[in-house]
């Protein structure tokens, strides 16, 4: 997916400054700890920090608003920001410098971490294309047609770059190294990633070498240069990338839905790709699954809410990754809207200009704390095809694309986050998902103020009877005994 490059251009180009710029070379807190310590569901943001159901200020980069939007996410990427700017073509090579004093971006990152201690911030490296003014016209690494003219990306304003050229790769490895040295950033994001032969042949005669070989070489060189404690996420959609996998921490699964949403067959493809990434990418893994809403409906419509539940529970049952759900509206120079995304946005279209729509709606069920995963990934419930369940420390996630409504029996009472129903047996519609939070059970059966062997005896003596039925399944049995034993 492409994005408006004007902000990136403004941050990248510079004039002769009257003071010495501070190069960003600082330490970062542990990346692994922030990945391992977070709770689920875990939400990420790509490019757009705005949340459509939060008040939107005139200046969407006003710090209090920007900070709040970023802190909602556990992982986010965009261009150079937080007060850090690129310097692409200096005598010493690529640098990341502070827009003013270096203490300010450090303080800003610390403020976000104070609100969300597990927050990760990545920076995009645009190796495949750039704004026409980002580099000189005679820069040797622009992709050029047979007449020598620079090639513009179809539907977008940026010009393409020949990343297969060794000199271009040197430049982008320098960008990755600069990002790794700047502890504000925890990794890089690389768009446009494919190892498919058909894609390799598109405009192949204009590139210095094989596009696929170039990607593999680039990511391998970057990994060797930045080391292990630095994240690399690539946009694969749902393609498998066996040659790049050893160097990559995660995929941006930009699944791109249709005007009618996602079919069962498409969901199966997404599951298969996500499971492959979980099995094959390097640790620590940060796979990022993004669903798209039906573009003709607001993100809070019943259909889009259901789809968001599907993607959230698909991510929870099949990965230890992150999830996102955007408007589904395609961006670029020409696109239309079926509704006013935010007040005044239609006026932006009247004025013209390229932009995209990666904005999210913050669904209340993303505020739920399922804790951390206990169960295995991609486990079927009672071997029922298309019905998946996974236990977490505080509850369960269930995802249903079986083709029919399903009932699940949980081992204890739990409340459905979307349904609001507290029970041990729950019903889930087809092509839907639900999270269930465990409820407190009074295992002190004899009421003596402590759970001990006497409570176990009381339950054992009542086997087959109606009470004390701790899990509310209608009969006292071994499951009630387990509840008491776990409460010792």
XYZ file of C-alpha atoms in Angstrom:
488
model
C 0.000 0.000 0.000
C 1.229 3.485 -0.796
C 0.938 6.614 1.291
C 1.028 10.382 0.811
C 4.727 11.242 0.522
C 4.425 14.995 1.143
C 5.123 14.698 4.881
C 8.006 12.331 4.234
C 9.427 14.757 1.686
C 9.214 17.684 4.073
C 10.959 15.676 6.759
C 13.593 14.364 4.373
C 14.668 17.485 2.489
C 16.652 20.127 4.275
C 18.232 23.477 3.717
C 21.487 24.831 5.147
C 20.835 25.113 8.866
C 22.367 27.636 11.218
C 23.081 25.097 13.972
C 24.612 21.656 14.348
C 22.014 18.905 14.131
C 22.066 16.140 16.702
C 22.367 12.686 15.155
C 20.058 10.177 16.829
C 22.269 7.463 18.281
C 20.790 6.264 21.565
C 20.008 2.969 23.302
C 16.556 1.405 23.307
C 14.745 -0.654 25.952
C 14.402 -4.390 25.380
C 12.276 -5.254 22.370
C 11.794 -8.880 23.415
C 10.372 -7.921 26.813
C 7.813 -5.590 25.252
C 6.676 -8.353 22.910
C 6.530 -11.056 25.563
C 4.976 -8.963 28.344
C 2.003 -7.582 26.416
C -1.531 -8.857 26.874
C -4.039 -9.810 24.193
C -5.708 -8.792 21.971
C -2.778 -6.752 20.724
C -3.552 -3.997 18.216
C -1.215 -2.353 15.705
C -1.483 0.719 13.502
C -0.106 1.210 9.992
C 0.607 4.750 8.741
C -2.546 6.430 10.042
C -2.664 7.092 13.769
C -6.203 8.524 13.797
C -9.056 6.623 15.465
C -12.349 7.540 13.844
C -14.489 7.251 16.964
C -12.300 9.659 18.963
C -12.621 13.456 18.711
C -10.447 14.663 15.844
C -8.555 17.949 16.321
C -7.816 20.362 13.482
C -4.154 19.446 13.836
C -3.953 15.653 13.955
C -0.261 15.898 14.889
C -0.935 17.962 18.000
C 1.127 16.094 20.583
C -1.480 15.211 23.216
C -3.764 13.746 20.532
C -0.942 12.040 18.621
C 0.431 10.506 21.807
C -2.981 9.199 22.858
C -3.578 7.611 19.463
C -0.194 5.907 19.371
C -0.429 4.657 22.958
C -3.625 2.773 22.100
C -1.531 0.535 19.874
C 1.086 -2.005 20.908
C 2.911 -1.542 17.595
C 2.899 1.236 14.998
C 4.836 2.272 11.907
C 4.962 5.292 9.635
C 7.489 7.733 8.227
C 10.145 9.515 10.260
C 8.269 11.225 13.098
C 8.306 11.883 16.851
C 10.670 14.762 16.069
C 13.196 12.721 14.082
C 14.087 13.470 10.436
C 15.951 11.717 7.639
C 19.085 13.151 6.085
C 19.499 10.932 3.046
C 22.486 12.382 1.181
C 25.120 13.699 3.570
C 28.878 13.375 3.182
C 28.818 10.785 5.979
C 25.929 8.838 4.450
C 22.357 8.446 5.718
C 21.498 9.886 9.124
C 18.525 10.291 11.404
C 18.665 13.629 13.198
C 16.543 15.470 15.733
C 14.286 18.193 14.324
C 15.455 20.320 17.264
C 17.006 19.109 20.472
C 17.378 15.320 20.750
C 15.900 15.265 24.238
C 12.435 16.052 22.797
C 11.890 12.857 20.724
C 13.400 10.853 23.577
C 10.904 12.416 25.976
C 8.040 11.822 23.543
C 8.855 8.136 23.190
C 9.126 7.851 26.983
C 5.721 9.496 27.393
C 4.159 6.908 25.087
C 5.893 4.092 26.971
C 4.612 5.482 30.263
C 1.065 4.990 28.951
C 1.767 1.705 27.170
C 5.000 0.046 28.414
C 4.866 -2.529 25.599
C 4.647 -0.034 22.736
C 6.853 -0.642 19.668
C 7.541 2.074 17.074
C 8.883 1.184 13.626
C 9.970 3.433 10.777
C 9.222 2.750 7.111
C 12.107 2.474 4.672
C 10.792 3.313 1.207
C 13.246 1.348 -0.892
C 10.916 0.844 -3.876
C 9.849 4.431 -4.586
C 10.004 8.013 -3.339
C 8.663 11.508 -3.895
C 10.217 13.083 -7.027
C 12.110 15.619 -4.897
C 13.371 13.187 -2.267
C 16.508 12.597 -4.331
C 18.133 14.614 -7.164
C 16.771 14.045 -10.650
C 20.116 12.592 -11.708
C 20.257 10.195 -8.755
C 21.527 6.968 -10.361
C 19.019 4.664 -8.684
C 15.731 5.965 -10.068
C 13.991 3.359 -12.210
C 13.993 4.661 -15.779
C 12.174 3.599 -18.934
C 13.811 2.983 -22.305
C 13.831 6.726 -23.042
C 15.622 7.494 -19.781
C 12.602 9.046 -18.056
C 11.864 8.246 -14.435
C 8.989 5.776 -13.984
C 6.000 6.845 -11.920
C 4.092 4.306 -9.877
C 0.646 3.802 -11.364
C -2.051 5.618 -9.389
C 0.416 7.282 -7.018
C 2.735 10.262 -7.136
C 6.005 8.609 -6.163
C 8.664 7.577 -8.647
C 10.011 4.043 -8.603
C 13.520 3.088 -7.485
C 15.679 0.251 -8.780
C 16.395 -1.523 -5.497
C 18.120 -4.362 -7.354
C 21.131 -2.129 -8.010
C 23.944 -2.771 -5.484
C 24.420 0.975 -4.950
C 20.740 1.433 -4.127
C 20.978 -1.444 -1.676
C 23.980 0.210 -0.025
C 21.839 3.315 0.504
C 18.895 1.473 2.036
C 21.112 -0.648 4.262
C 22.473 2.674 5.558
C 18.894 3.786 6.262
C 18.234 0.611 8.258
C 21.471 1.016 10.209
C 20.616 4.655 11.010
C 17.215 3.513 12.302
C 18.801 0.745 14.370
C 21.240 3.188 15.985
C 18.389 5.536 16.879
C 16.747 3.903 19.889
C 13.541 5.839 19.235
C 12.754 3.152 16.670
C 12.390 -0.552 17.341
C 12.528 -1.763 13.761
C 11.766 -1.020 10.134
C 8.852 -1.688 7.827
C 9.412 -2.677 4.179
C 6.478 -2.518 1.751
C 6.002 -4.434 -1.524
C 7.378 -7.882 -0.633
C 6.941 -10.874 -2.918
C 8.939 -13.854 -4.106
C 6.443 -14.888 -6.790
C 7.914 -15.500 -10.282
C 5.068 -13.644 -12.017
C 5.730 -10.492 -9.989
C 9.450 -10.847 -10.672
C 8.755 -10.510 -14.402
C 6.737 -7.286 -14.226
C 8.850 -4.535 -15.871
C 11.824 -6.881 -15.453
C 13.629 -5.320 -18.390
C 13.855 -1.967 -16.551
C 15.555 -3.291 -13.428
C 19.273 -3.906 -13.002
C 18.633 -7.474 -11.864
C 15.968 -9.865 -10.596
C 13.494 -8.101 -8.319
C 13.092 -11.151 -6.096
C 16.842 -11.722 -5.838
C 17.163 -8.029 -5.030
C 14.654 -8.232 -2.175
C 16.305 -11.285 -0.652
C 19.737 -9.693 -0.951
C 18.484 -6.435 0.562
C 16.819 -7.966 3.618
C 19.759 -10.313 4.194
C 22.202 -7.405 4.096
C 19.991 -5.362 6.414
C 19.735 -8.172 8.947
C 23.498 -8.699 8.921
C 24.015 -4.955 9.447
C 21.458 -4.313 12.227
C 21.831 -7.505 14.257
C 19.185 -9.533 16.051
C 17.672 -6.963 18.448
C 15.848 -5.026 15.757
C 12.558 -5.812 14.039
C 11.969 -6.198 10.312
C 8.368 -6.392 9.084
C 7.565 -6.825 5.389
C 4.275 -6.463 3.517
C 3.555 -9.887 2.067
C -0.252 -9.619 1.909
C -0.723 -13.398 2.227
C 2.220 -14.555 0.095
C 4.799 -16.990 1.449
C 8.424 -15.876 1.282
C 10.702 -18.826 2.087
C 13.907 -17.131 0.910
C 13.357 -14.004 3.015
C 11.926 -15.792 6.057
C 15.218 -16.300 7.959
C 15.737 -12.523 8.161
C 12.193 -11.351 8.885
C 10.366 -10.995 12.215
C 6.890 -10.518 10.860
C 4.511 -9.970 8.003
C 2.158 -7.096 7.429
C -0.802 -9.148 6.222
C -2.600 -6.433 4.287
C -5.412 -8.765 3.262
C -7.464 -6.195 1.273
C -11.087 -7.293 1.333
C -13.768 -6.899 -1.307
C -16.901 -4.769 -1.432
C -18.729 -7.773 0.036
C -16.208 -8.669 2.706
C -14.336 -11.948 3.093
C -15.431 -15.363 1.871
C -14.794 -18.534 3.834
C -12.272 -19.590 1.194
C -10.368 -16.336 1.575
C -10.277 -16.716 5.362
C -8.781 -20.191 4.956
C -6.037 -18.711 2.752
C -5.342 -16.086 5.423
C -5.182 -18.735 8.173
C -2.775 -20.820 6.123
C -0.460 -17.874 5.472
C -0.526 -16.695 9.097
C 0.279 -20.176 10.384
C 3.162 -20.397 7.886
C 4.598 -17.099 9.115
C 4.308 -18.232 12.735
C 6.204 -21.415 11.879
C 8.916 -19.936 9.662
C 9.844 -16.376 10.668
C 12.633 -15.616 13.073
C 12.118 -14.771 16.738
C 10.879 -12.498 18.171
C 7.842 -12.675 15.913
C 5.508 -9.751 15.260
C 3.010 -10.864 12.613
C 0.461 -8.146 11.921
C -2.921 -9.213 10.516
C -5.056 -6.452 9.005
C -8.648 -6.850 7.878
C -10.589 -4.318 5.833
C -14.128 -3.155 6.315
C -16.808 -3.072 3.649
C -16.076 0.378 2.197
C -19.726 1.323 1.696
C -20.422 1.057 5.437
C -18.987 2.863 8.471
C -16.616 0.813 10.585
C -19.174 0.634 13.397
C -21.839 -0.989 11.193
C -23.021 -4.442 12.392
C -21.360 -6.157 9.410
C -18.011 -4.455 9.906
C -18.094 -5.073 13.662
C -18.612 -8.760 12.951
C -15.724 -8.812 10.473
C -13.511 -7.064 13.025
C -14.389 -9.793 15.542
C -13.509 -12.422 12.926
C -10.061 -10.936 12.309
C -9.410 -10.373 16.001
C -10.232 -13.960 16.947
C -8.505 -15.379 13.856
C -5.338 -13.598 14.992
C -5.807 -14.752 18.591
C -6.419 -18.411 17.737
C -3.744 -18.740 15.053
C -0.873 -16.528 16.220
C 0.891 -14.589 18.934
C 0.610 -11.527 16.740
C -1.117 -8.192 16.358
C -4.386 -7.236 14.671
C -5.835 -4.219 12.892
C -8.987 -3.388 10.924
C -9.269 -0.430 8.566
C -11.918 1.325 6.477
C -11.460 -0.771 3.350
C -11.430 2.416 1.254
C -8.712 2.323 -1.364
C -6.537 5.411 -1.557
C -4.566 7.106 -4.286
C -5.191 10.012 -6.585
C -8.799 9.055 -7.343
C -11.188 7.387 -4.954
C -14.722 7.909 -3.698
C -16.559 7.603 -0.396
C -19.993 6.227 0.370
C -20.108 8.209 3.631
C -18.344 11.133 5.296
C -15.431 9.505 7.121
C -15.018 12.553 9.328
C -16.580 15.970 9.276
C -15.081 18.071 6.518
C -13.327 15.258 4.675
C -15.423 15.821 1.533
C -13.866 19.286 1.320
C -10.417 17.685 1.137
C -11.595 15.774 -1.922
C -12.862 19.001 -3.456
C -9.416 20.535 -3.036
C -7.869 17.438 -4.614
C -4.636 15.707 -3.695
C -3.432 12.189 -3.082
C -4.232 10.473 0.192
C -5.074 7.064 1.569
C -7.340 5.669 4.273
C -5.693 3.382 6.814
C -7.644 4.914 9.697
C -9.110 2.624 12.321
C -12.156 2.571 14.551
C -11.274 1.546 18.095
C -13.587 -1.357 18.923
C -14.410 -1.646 22.639
C -13.600 -5.366 22.594
C -9.958 -4.431 21.941
C -9.877 -3.055 25.507
C -10.484 -6.542 26.901
C -7.593 -8.168 28.754
C -7.423 -11.838 27.810
C -4.002 -12.056 29.400
C -1.475 -14.261 27.620
C -1.951 -17.452 25.608
C -2.022 -20.830 27.330
C -3.414 -23.005 24.549
C -1.788 -24.062 21.303
C -2.345 -22.177 18.056
C -4.879 -23.224 15.392
C -6.614 -25.806 17.618
C -10.052 -27.078 16.546
C -12.813 -27.276 19.140
C -13.815 -30.950 19.457
C -12.331 -31.574 15.997
C -15.090 -29.526 14.369
C -13.883 -28.240 11.023
C -13.599 -24.459 10.950
C -14.257 -23.901 14.678
C -11.144 -22.793 16.553
C -10.587 -22.156 20.261
C -7.610 -21.001 22.280
C -7.300 -20.507 26.019
C -5.646 -17.459 27.561
C -4.874 -16.781 31.195
C -8.043 -14.693 31.560
C -10.356 -16.389 29.092
C -10.803 -17.888 25.634
C -10.935 -16.760 22.026
C -13.249 -18.627 19.654
C -13.320 -18.164 15.877
C -16.002 -19.770 13.716
C -15.929 -20.138 9.934
C -17.367 -23.666 9.995
C -20.358 -22.883 7.779
C -22.912 -23.037 10.560
C -23.763 -21.666 14.002
C -21.845 -23.494 16.733
C -22.192 -24.141 20.462
C -19.126 -24.385 22.694
C -18.969 -25.700 26.243
C -16.357 -23.973 28.395
C -14.969 -25.608 31.566
C -16.211 -22.755 33.748
C -18.554 -19.814 33.618
C -17.377 -17.053 31.325
C -18.891 -13.860 29.982
C -19.022 -13.223 26.255
C -17.442 -9.858 25.515
C -19.762 -9.097 22.578
C -22.841 -11.019 23.731
C -22.684 -10.047 27.410
C -23.943 -13.542 28.305
C -22.460 -15.304 31.336
C -22.655 -19.109 31.058
C -20.587 -22.207 30.410
C -22.279 -22.891 27.067
C -22.161 -20.224 24.367
C -23.433 -19.937 20.809
C -21.340 -18.375 18.042
C -22.760 -17.507 14.599
C -20.948 -18.581 11.464
C -18.291 -16.170 10.182
C -17.976 -14.577 13.610
C -15.742 -14.665 16.636
C -16.022 -14.029 20.340
C -13.833 -13.581 23.392
C -14.890 -15.016 26.742
C -13.616 -13.771 30.080
C -13.349 -16.188 32.968
C -15.547 -15.292 35.924
C -14.687 -15.717 39.568
C -16.006 -18.985 41.037
C -16.431 -19.474 44.794
C -14.500 -22.700 45.352
C -14.927 -22.451 49.142
C -17.715 -25.031 49.033
C -18.092 -25.510 52.804
C -17.820 -21.801 53.566
C -15.036 -22.079 56.133
C -13.070 -19.214 54.612
C -10.353 -21.239 52.893
C -10.194 -23.592 49.894
C -8.641 -26.880 50.983
C -9.031 -30.673 51.023
C -12.372 -30.421 52.810
C -13.873 -28.646 49.803
C -12.547 -31.388 47.530
C -14.226 -33.993 49.726
C -17.501 -32.078 49.633
C -17.482 -31.984 45.843
C -16.409 -35.628 45.512
C -19.244 -36.735 47.818
C -21.746 -34.848 45.637
C -20.790 -36.452 42.297
C -23.879 -36.876 40.113
C -25.954 -34.389 42.077
C -27.116 -30.900 41.122
C -25.057 -28.978 43.725
C -22.376 -27.743 44.311
C -22.219 -27.326 40.507
C -19.317 -24.859 40.274
C -19.103 -24.696 36.482
C -22.873 -24.521 36.007
C -23.064 -27.460 33.591
C -26.017 -29.047 35.426
C -24.197 -31.769 37.349
C -21.390 -32.166 39.865
C -18.506 -33.995 38.198
C -14.745 -34.106 37.775
C -14.711 -30.621 36.221
C -15.995 -29.146 39.485
C -13.310 -31.050 41.357
C -10.660 -29.527 39.077
C -12.005 -26.014 39.786
C -11.584 -26.545 43.510
C -8.111 -28.073 43.116
C -6.972 -25.120 40.997
C -8.165 -22.713 43.689
C -5.997 -24.180 46.472
